[in-house]
Coordinates of C-alpha atoms in Angstrom, one line a residue:
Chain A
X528 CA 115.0 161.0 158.9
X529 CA 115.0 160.4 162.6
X530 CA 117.1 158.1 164.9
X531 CA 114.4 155.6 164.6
X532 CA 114.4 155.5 161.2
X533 CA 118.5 154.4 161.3
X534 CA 117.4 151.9 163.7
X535 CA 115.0 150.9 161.7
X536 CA 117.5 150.5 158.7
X537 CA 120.0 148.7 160.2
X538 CA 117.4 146.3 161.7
X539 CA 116.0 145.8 157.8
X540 CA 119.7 145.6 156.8
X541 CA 120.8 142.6 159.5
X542 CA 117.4 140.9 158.7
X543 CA 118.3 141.2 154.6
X544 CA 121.5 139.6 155.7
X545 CA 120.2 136.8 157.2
X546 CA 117.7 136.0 154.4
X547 CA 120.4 135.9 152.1
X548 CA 122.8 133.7 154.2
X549 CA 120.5 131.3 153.9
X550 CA 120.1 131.3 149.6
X551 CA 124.2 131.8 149.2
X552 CA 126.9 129.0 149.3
X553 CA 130.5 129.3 148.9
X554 CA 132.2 127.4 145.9
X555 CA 136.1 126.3 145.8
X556 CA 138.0 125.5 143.2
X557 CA 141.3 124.9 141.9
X558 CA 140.9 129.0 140.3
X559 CA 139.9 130.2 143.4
X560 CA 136.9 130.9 145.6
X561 CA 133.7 132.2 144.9
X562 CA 129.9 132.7 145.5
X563 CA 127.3 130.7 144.4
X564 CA 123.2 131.1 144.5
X565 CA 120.9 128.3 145.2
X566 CA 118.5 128.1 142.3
X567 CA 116.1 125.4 143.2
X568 CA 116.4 121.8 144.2
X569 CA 120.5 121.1 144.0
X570 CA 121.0 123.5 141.8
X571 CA 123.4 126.2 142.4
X572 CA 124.2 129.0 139.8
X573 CA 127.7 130.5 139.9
X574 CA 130.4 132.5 137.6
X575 CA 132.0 130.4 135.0
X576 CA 135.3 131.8 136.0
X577 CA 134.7 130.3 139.7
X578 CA 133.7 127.2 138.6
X579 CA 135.6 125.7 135.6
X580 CA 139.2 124.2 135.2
X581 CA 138.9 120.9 138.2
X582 CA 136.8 119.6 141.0
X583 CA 134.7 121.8 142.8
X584 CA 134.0 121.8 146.6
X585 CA 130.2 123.3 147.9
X586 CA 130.4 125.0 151.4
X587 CA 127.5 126.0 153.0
X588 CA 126.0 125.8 156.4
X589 CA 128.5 124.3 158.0
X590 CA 128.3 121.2 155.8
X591 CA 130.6 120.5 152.7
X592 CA 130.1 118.7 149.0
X593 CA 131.8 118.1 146.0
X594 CA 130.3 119.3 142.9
X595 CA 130.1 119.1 139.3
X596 CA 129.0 121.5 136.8
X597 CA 126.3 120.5 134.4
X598 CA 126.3 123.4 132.4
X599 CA 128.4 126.7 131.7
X600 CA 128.1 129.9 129.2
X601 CA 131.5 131.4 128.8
X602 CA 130.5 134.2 127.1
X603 CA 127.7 134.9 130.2
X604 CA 130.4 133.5 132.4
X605 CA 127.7 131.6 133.8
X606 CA 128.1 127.9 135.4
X607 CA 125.0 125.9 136.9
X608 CA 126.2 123.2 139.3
X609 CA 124.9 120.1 140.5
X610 CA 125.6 117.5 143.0
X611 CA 125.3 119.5 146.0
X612 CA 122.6 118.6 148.4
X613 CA 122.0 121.4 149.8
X614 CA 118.9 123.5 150.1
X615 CA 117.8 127.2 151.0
X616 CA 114.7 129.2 149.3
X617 CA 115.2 130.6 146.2
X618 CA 115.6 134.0 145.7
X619 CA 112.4 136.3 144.3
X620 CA 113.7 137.7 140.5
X621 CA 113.5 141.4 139.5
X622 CA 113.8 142.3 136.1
X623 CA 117.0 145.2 136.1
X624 CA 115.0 146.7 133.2
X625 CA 112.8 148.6 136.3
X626 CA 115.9 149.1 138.1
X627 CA 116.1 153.2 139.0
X628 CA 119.7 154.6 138.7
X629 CA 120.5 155.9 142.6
X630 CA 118.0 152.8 144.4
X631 CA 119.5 150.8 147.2
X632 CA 121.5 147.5 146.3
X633 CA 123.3 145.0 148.3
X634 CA 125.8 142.5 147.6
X635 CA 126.5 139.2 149.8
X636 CA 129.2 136.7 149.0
X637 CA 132.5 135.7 150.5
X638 CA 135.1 138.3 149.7
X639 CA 139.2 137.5 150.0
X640 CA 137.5 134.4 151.9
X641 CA 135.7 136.2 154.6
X642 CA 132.6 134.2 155.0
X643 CA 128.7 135.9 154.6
X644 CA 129.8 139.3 153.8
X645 CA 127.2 142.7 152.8
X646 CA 127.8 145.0 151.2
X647 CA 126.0 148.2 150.6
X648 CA 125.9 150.7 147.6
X649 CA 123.4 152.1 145.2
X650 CA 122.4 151.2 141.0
X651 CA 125.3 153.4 138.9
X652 CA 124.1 152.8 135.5
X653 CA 122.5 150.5 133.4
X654 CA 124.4 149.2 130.6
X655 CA 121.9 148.6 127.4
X656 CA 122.7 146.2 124.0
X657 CA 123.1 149.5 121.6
X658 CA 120.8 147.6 119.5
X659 CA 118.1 145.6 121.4
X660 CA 118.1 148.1 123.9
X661 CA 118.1 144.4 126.3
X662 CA 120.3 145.1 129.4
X663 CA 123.5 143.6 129.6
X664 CA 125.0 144.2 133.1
X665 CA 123.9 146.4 136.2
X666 CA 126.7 148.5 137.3
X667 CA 126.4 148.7 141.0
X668 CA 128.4 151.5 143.0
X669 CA 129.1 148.5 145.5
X670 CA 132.4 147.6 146.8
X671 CA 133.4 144.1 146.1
X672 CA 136.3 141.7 146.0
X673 CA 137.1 138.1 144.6
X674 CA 135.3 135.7 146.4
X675 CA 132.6 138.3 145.6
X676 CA 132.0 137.1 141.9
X677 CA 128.7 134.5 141.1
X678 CA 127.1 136.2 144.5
X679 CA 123.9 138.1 144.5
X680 CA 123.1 141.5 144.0
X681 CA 119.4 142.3 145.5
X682 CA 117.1 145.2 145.9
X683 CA 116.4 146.8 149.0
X684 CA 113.2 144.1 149.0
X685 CA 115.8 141.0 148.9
X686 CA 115.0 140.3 145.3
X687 CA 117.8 139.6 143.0
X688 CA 118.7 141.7 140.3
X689 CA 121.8 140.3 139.3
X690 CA 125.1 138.0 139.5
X691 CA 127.8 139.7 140.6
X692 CA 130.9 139.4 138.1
X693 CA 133.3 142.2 138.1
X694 CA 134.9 145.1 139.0
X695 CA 135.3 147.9 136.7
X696 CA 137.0 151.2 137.7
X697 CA 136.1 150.2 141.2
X698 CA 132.3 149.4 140.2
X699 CA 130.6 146.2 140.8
X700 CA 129.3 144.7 137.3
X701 CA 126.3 142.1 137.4
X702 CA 124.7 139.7 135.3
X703 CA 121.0 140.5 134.9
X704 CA 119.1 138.2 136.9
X705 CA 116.7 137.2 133.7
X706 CA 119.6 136.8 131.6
X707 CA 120.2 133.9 133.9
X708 CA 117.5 132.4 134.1
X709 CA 116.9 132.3 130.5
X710 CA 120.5 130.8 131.0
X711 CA 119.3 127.9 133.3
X712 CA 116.0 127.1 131.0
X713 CA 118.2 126.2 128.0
X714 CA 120.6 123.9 130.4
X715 CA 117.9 122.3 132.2
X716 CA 116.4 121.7 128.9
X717 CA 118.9 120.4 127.1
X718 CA 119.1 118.1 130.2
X719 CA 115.8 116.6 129.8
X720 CA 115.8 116.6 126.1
Chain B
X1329 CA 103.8 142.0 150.8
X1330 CA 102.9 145.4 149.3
X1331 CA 102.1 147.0 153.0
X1332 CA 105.0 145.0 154.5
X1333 CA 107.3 147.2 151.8
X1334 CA 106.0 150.3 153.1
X1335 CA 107.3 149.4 156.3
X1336 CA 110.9 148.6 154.9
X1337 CA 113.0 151.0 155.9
X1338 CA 115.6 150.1 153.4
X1339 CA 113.1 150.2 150.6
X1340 CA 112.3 153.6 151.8
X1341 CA 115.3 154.7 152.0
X1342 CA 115.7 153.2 148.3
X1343 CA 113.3 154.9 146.5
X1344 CA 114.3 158.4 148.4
X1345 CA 117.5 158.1 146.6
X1346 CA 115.6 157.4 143.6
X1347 CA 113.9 160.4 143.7
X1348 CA 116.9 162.3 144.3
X1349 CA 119.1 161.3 141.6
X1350 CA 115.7 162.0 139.7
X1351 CA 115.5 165.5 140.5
X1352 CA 119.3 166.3 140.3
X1353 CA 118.7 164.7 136.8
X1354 CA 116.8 167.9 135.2
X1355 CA 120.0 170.1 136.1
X1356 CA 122.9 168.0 135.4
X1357 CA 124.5 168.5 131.8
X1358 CA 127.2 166.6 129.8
X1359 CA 129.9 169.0 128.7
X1360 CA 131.8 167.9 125.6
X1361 CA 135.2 169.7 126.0
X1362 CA 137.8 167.2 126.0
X1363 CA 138.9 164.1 124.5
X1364 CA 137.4 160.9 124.8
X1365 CA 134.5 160.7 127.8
X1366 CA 132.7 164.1 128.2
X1367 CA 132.1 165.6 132.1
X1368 CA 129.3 166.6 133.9
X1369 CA 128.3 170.0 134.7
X1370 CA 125.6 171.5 136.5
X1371 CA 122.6 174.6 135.8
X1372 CA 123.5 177.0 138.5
X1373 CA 121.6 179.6 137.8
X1374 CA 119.3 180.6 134.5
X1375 CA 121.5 180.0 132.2
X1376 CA 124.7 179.4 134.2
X1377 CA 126.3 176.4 134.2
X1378 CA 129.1 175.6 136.7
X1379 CA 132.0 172.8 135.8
X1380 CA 135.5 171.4 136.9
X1381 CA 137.5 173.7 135.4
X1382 CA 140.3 171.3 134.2
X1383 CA 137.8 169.0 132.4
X1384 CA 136.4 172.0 130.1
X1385 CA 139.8 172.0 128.2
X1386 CA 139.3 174.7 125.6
X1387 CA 137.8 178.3 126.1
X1388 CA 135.2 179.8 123.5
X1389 CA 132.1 178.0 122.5
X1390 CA 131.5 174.2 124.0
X1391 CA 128.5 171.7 123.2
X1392 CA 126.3 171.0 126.2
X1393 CA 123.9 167.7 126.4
X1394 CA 120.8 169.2 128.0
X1395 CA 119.0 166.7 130.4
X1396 CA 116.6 166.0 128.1
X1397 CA 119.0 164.9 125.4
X1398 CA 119.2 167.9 123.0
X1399 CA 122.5 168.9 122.2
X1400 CA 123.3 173.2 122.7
X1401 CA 126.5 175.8 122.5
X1402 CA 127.6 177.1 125.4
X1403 CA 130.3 179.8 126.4
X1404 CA 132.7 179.8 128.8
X1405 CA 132.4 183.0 130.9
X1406 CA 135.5 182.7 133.5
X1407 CA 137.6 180.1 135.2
X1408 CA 138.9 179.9 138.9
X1409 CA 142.3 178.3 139.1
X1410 CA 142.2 177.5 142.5
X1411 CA 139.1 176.2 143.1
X1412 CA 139.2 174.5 139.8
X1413 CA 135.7 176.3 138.7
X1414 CA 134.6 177.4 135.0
X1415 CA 131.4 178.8 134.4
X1416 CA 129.7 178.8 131.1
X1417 CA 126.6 180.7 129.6
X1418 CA 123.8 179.0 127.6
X1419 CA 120.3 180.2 126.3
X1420 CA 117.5 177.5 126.0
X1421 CA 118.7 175.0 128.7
X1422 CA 114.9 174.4 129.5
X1423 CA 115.2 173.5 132.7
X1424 CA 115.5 175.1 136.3
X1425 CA 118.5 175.6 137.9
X1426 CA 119.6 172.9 140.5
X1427 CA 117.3 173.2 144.1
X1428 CA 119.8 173.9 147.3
X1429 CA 119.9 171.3 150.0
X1430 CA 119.7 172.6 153.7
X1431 CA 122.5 173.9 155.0
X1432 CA 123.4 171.1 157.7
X1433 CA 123.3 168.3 154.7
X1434 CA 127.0 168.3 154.0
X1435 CA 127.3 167.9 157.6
X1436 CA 130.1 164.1 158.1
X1437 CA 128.2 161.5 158.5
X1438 CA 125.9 162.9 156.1
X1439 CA 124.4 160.4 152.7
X1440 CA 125.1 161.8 149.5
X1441 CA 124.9 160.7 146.2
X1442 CA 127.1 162.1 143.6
X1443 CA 125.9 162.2 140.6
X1444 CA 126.9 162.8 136.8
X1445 CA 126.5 162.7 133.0
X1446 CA 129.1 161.1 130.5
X1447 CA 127.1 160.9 127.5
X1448 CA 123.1 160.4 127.4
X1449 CA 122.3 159.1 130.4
X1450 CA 122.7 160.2 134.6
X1451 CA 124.8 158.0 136.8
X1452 CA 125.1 158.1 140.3
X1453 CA 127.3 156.8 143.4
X1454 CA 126.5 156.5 146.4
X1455 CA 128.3 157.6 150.2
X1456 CA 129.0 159.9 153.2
X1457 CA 130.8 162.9 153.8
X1458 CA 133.8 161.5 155.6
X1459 CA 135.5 164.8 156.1
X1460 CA 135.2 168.6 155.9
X1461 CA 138.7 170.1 155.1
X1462 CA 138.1 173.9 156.6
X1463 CA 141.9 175.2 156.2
X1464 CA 142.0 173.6 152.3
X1465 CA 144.4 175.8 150.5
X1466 CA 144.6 175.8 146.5
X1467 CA 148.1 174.3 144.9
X1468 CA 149.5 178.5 145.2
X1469 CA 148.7 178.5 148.6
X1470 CA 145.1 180.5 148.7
X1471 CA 143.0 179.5 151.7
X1472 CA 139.3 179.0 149.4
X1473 CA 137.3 177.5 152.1
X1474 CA 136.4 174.3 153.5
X1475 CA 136.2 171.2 150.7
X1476 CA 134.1 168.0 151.5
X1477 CA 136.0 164.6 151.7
X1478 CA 133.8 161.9 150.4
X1479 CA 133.9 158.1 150.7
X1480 CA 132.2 157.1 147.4
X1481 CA 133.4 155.5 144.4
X1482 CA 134.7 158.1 142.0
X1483 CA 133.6 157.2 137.8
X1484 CA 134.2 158.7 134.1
X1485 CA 132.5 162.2 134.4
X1486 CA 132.6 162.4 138.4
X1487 CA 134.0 166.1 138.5
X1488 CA 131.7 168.8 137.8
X1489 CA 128.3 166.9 138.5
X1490 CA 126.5 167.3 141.5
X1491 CA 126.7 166.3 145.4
X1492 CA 123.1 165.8 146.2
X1493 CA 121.7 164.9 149.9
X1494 CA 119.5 161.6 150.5
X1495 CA 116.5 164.0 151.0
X1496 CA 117.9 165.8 147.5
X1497 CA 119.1 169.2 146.6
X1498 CA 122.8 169.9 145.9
X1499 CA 125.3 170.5 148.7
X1500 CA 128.2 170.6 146.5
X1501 CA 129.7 170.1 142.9
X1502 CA 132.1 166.9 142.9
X1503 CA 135.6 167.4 142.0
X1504 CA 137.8 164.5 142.0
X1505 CA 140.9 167.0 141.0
X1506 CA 140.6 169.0 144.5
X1507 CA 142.1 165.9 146.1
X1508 CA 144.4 163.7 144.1
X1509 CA 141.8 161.9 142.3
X1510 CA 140.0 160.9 145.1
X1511 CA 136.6 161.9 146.2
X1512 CA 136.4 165.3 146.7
X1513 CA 133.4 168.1 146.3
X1514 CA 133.5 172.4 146.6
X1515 CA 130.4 173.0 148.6
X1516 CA 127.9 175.3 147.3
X1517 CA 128.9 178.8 149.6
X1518 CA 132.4 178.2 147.6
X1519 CA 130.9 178.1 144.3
X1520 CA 128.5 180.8 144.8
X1521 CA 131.3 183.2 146.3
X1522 CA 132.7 182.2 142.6
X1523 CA 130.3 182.8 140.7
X1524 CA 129.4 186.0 141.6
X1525 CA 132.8 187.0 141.7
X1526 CA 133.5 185.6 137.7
X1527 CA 130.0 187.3 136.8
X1528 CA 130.7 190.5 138.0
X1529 CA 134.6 191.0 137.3
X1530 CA 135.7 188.1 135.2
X1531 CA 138.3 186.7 137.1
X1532 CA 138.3 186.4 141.1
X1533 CA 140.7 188.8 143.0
X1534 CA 143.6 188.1 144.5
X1535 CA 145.9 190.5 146.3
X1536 CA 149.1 191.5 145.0
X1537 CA 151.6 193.3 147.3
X1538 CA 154.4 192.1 145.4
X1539 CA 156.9 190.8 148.0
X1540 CA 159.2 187.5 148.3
X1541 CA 159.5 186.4 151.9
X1542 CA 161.3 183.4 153.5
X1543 CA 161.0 182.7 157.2
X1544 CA 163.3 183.3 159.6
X1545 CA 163.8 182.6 163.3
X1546 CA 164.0 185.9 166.1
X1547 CA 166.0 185.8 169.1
X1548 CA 164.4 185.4 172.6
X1549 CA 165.0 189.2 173.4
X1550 CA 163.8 190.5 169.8
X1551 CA 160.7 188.1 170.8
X1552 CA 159.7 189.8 174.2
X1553 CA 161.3 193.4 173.1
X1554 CA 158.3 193.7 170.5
X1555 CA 155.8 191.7 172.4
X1556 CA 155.8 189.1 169.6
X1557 CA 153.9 185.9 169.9
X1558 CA 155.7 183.5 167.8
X1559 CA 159.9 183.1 167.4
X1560 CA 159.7 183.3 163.9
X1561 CA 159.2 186.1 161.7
X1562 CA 159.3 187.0 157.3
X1563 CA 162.2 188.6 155.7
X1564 CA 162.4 190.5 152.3
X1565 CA 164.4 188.5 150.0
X1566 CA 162.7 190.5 147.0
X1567 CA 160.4 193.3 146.4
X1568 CA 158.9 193.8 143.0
X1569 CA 159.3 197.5 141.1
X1570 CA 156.0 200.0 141.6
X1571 CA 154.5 197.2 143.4
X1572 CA 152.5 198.2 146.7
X1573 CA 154.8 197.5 148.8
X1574 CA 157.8 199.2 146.8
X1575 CA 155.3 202.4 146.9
X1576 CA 155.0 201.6 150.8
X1577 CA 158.7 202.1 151.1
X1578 CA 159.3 198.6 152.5
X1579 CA 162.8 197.4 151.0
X1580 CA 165.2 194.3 151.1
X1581 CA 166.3 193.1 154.3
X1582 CA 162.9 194.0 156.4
X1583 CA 161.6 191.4 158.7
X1584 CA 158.1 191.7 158.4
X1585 CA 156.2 190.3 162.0
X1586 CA 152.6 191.8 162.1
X1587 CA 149.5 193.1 159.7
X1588 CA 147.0 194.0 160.8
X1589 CA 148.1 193.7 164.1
X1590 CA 148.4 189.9 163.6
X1591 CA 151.9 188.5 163.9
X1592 CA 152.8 186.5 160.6
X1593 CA 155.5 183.1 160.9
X1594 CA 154.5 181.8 158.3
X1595 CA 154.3 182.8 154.3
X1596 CA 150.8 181.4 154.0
X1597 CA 150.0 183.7 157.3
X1598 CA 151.0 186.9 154.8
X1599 CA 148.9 185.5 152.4
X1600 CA 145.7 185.1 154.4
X1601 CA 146.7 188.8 156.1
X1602 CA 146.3 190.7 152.6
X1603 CA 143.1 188.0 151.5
X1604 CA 141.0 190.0 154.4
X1605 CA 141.9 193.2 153.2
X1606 CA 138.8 195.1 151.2
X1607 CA 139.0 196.2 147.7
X1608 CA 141.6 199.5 148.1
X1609 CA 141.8 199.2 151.7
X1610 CA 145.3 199.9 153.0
X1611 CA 146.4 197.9 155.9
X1612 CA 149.4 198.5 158.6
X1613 CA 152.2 196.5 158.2
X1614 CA 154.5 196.2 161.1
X1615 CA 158.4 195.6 160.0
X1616 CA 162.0 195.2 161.6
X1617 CA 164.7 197.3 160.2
X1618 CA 168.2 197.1 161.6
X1619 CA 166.4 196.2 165.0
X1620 CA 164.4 198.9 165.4
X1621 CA 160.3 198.9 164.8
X1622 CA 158.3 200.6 162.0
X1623 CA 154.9 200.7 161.3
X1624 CA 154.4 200.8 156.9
X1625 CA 150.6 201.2 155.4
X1626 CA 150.4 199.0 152.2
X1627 CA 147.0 199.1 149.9
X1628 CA 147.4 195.6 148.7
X1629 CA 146.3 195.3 144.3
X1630 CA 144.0 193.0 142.3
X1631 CA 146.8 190.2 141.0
X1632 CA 145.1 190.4 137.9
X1633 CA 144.4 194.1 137.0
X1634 CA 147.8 194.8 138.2
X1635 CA 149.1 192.4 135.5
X1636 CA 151.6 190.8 138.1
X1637 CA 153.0 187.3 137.3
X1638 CA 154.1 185.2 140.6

């Protein structure tokens, strides 16, 4: 590994930080602040525990909305908000079920309310439904904070692997990206329906 | 896309660590030997396995997850107290013994990836050597060689698995015990002056001469009378019975101030004096008594043969 092979690394890093600044938005609430991900036109997929309990203010790009949420899973602690007119591309999926323990993850968000924040860190473990063998949460050897939670965790490509929900012994914990999609296909659904 | 990946550095970067968590994989064990979450452990040698000594908490036979799942006794063969080492044999542990990184990899600065096995399955963290702590002394005062300071998240079954460079091969074996609880890790020139030294005798040596000192401070003339470099110098407060330095004639009340021809201020200087001193080697010991110079030949003994307690 040469110098210009760091160079080149941090280059890819600031340019994975830009990508994402434009996908993320930040989401206020009586319980606090959080991260939220821009899921497709208006919609914006967050942590239930960001999002419920009163009125809910979108930040992003300068420009500020108020919110409501259209659907929530507690038990996912997933909330999918609406009302917001704000747009950014959507983030590519990866499935965590081809995540490698050790590969390169990054988390962006808003941390103790500092604005468009990375973090670096690598895949700890995968945590697996004893039974199904489905995965449950991606635990991230990432270093996060509150403000941190409904933000993205991506690959070293940009794609998102997960939501970012907790912190365990000092490990990030993340909601599988699929499981929340599969999340926003019943809600939008049940919307049409 | 796919040719624009290959030129990600970060996705290179990526799946090097993939591969070295994969390779340190085949040589990193579980070790069930306490209660509740077991620790990691790693193949050393054929049919070696080195640990954290205080997470192996019984001696005799323990049950080893190999990396391929199977579950196999092992023995332990000899603990290090201050470097926190056990070593344990096992036949059939299928695999090779863990590949060396080169030598600069534990360099600070360096990225590592610790990596462990609390069950079933490896887990990994990820960092950079922050620090390399070259005077690190044990809890009873034994200088043991430099420990690595990591800044990386420390998890269930941390100590005992392996430090493994970003290019792979191990540097180190984690230890989260050498350093309050924080990231710590006994690089592998430690563990392999260990090892031998538990293979061949069982225990590691440790000089006994079998004196208590306490520091005291010299007078500017004693200082320049003797030549002395520092205004401070050990006094006798005990000397243990048939000890080597009872046999050496030194008694109560001596103000010891060179060995070796190296002044001593310090009880931890007196410590690292007799460490340097070969296996039945006798070394000079230069004392005050009443004033007046004298020059006493100690030949320091194993602590262990010699059955001493502290």
């Amino acid at each position: 590994m040469n110098a210009s092979f760091m160079g080149q690394f941090s280059s890819d890093a600031r340019s994975l930080a830009g990508l994402l600044r434009r996908s993320v938005v930040e989401i206020r609430s009586p319980n606090g602040s959080g991260t939220g991900i821009i899921w497709g036109a208006g919609l914006i997929v967050t942590n239930a525990h960001c999002a419920l309990g009163g009125p809910i203010q979108v930040d992003a790009h300068g420009k500020s909305w108020s919110a409501d949420v259209v659907a929530h899973a507690r038990d996912h602690d997933l909330a999918l908000i609406a009302g917001a007119s704000v747009a950014g591309p959507p983030l590519e999926l990866r499935d965590a079920v081809t995540l490698q323990i050790g590969e390169l993850v990054f988390a962006y968000g808003h941390p103790l309310g500092v604005r468009d924040s990375l973090a670096m860190g690598a895949v700890h473990a995968i945590a697996r439904h004893p039974r199904s063998g489905d995965t449950r949460f991606i635990v991230a050897d990432v270093r996060l904070a509150p403000g941190n939670s409904g933000g993205p965790l991506v690959d070293a490509d940009g794609r998102l692997v997960g939501i970012n929900s907790m912190v365990v012994n000092g490990l990030g914990v993340a909601i599988p990206a699929l499981a929340v999609q599969r999340f926003i296909n019943r809600a939008t659904s049940r919307r049409a329906a | 896309m796919a040719s624009e990946k290959n030129k990600n550095a970060l996705a290179e970067l990526s799946s090097r660590l993939t591969d070295a968590v994969k390779s340190a994989a085949t040589y990193t064990v579980a070790i069930h030997a306490r209660r509740r979450i077991p620790s990691s452990g790693i193949i050393w040698r054929d049919g070696i396995i080195v640990s954290a000594s205080h997470t192996v908490r019984r001696d005799g036979v323990v049950r080893v997850t190999r990396p391929d799942g199977e579950s196999v006794d092992a023995s332990v063969i000899g603990r290090d107290a201050s470097t926190d080492l056990v070593v344990l044999r096992a036949n059939d542990l299928k695999t090779p013994p863990a590949s060396r990184a080169a030598s600069d990899s534990g360099d600070v600065g360096s990225l590592v990836l610790a990596v462990g096995r609390p069950g079933r399955n490896v887990t990994s963290s990820f960092g950079i050597v922050s620090a390399s702590m070259d005077g690190w002394r044990s809890a009873q005062g034994a200088r043991i060689g430099p420990v690595l300071r990591l800044d990386l998240a420390v998890y269930d079954g941390f100590s005992g698995g392996p430090l493994v460079a970003a290019a792979g091969g191990v540097i180190a074996m984690n230890n989260s015990a050498l350093a309050q609880g924080t990231a710590a890790a006994l690089p592998t020139t430690v563990v392999d002056r260990v090892v031998d030294e538990l293979l061949s005798r069982g225990h590691i040596r440790r000089p006994f001469v079998g004196v208590a000192v306490h520091p005291v401070a010299l007078n500017s003339a004693t200082v320049n009378r003797h030549h002395l470099t520092s205004d401070s110098a050990l006094l006798v407060v005990s000397v243990a019975e048939g000890a080597p330095a009872d046999e050496s004639g030194i008694l109560i009340g001596d103000v010891i101030t060179r060995v070796d021809g190296k002044d001593v201020a310090r009880p931890v200087d007196l410590l690292d004096a007799f460490s340097g001193v070969a296996d039945g080697a006798s070394v000079s010991v230069g004392i005050l008594r009443g004033g007046a110079p004298h020059t006493v030949s100690i030949t320091p003994r194993d602590r262990e043969s010699a059955g001493a307690t502290e």
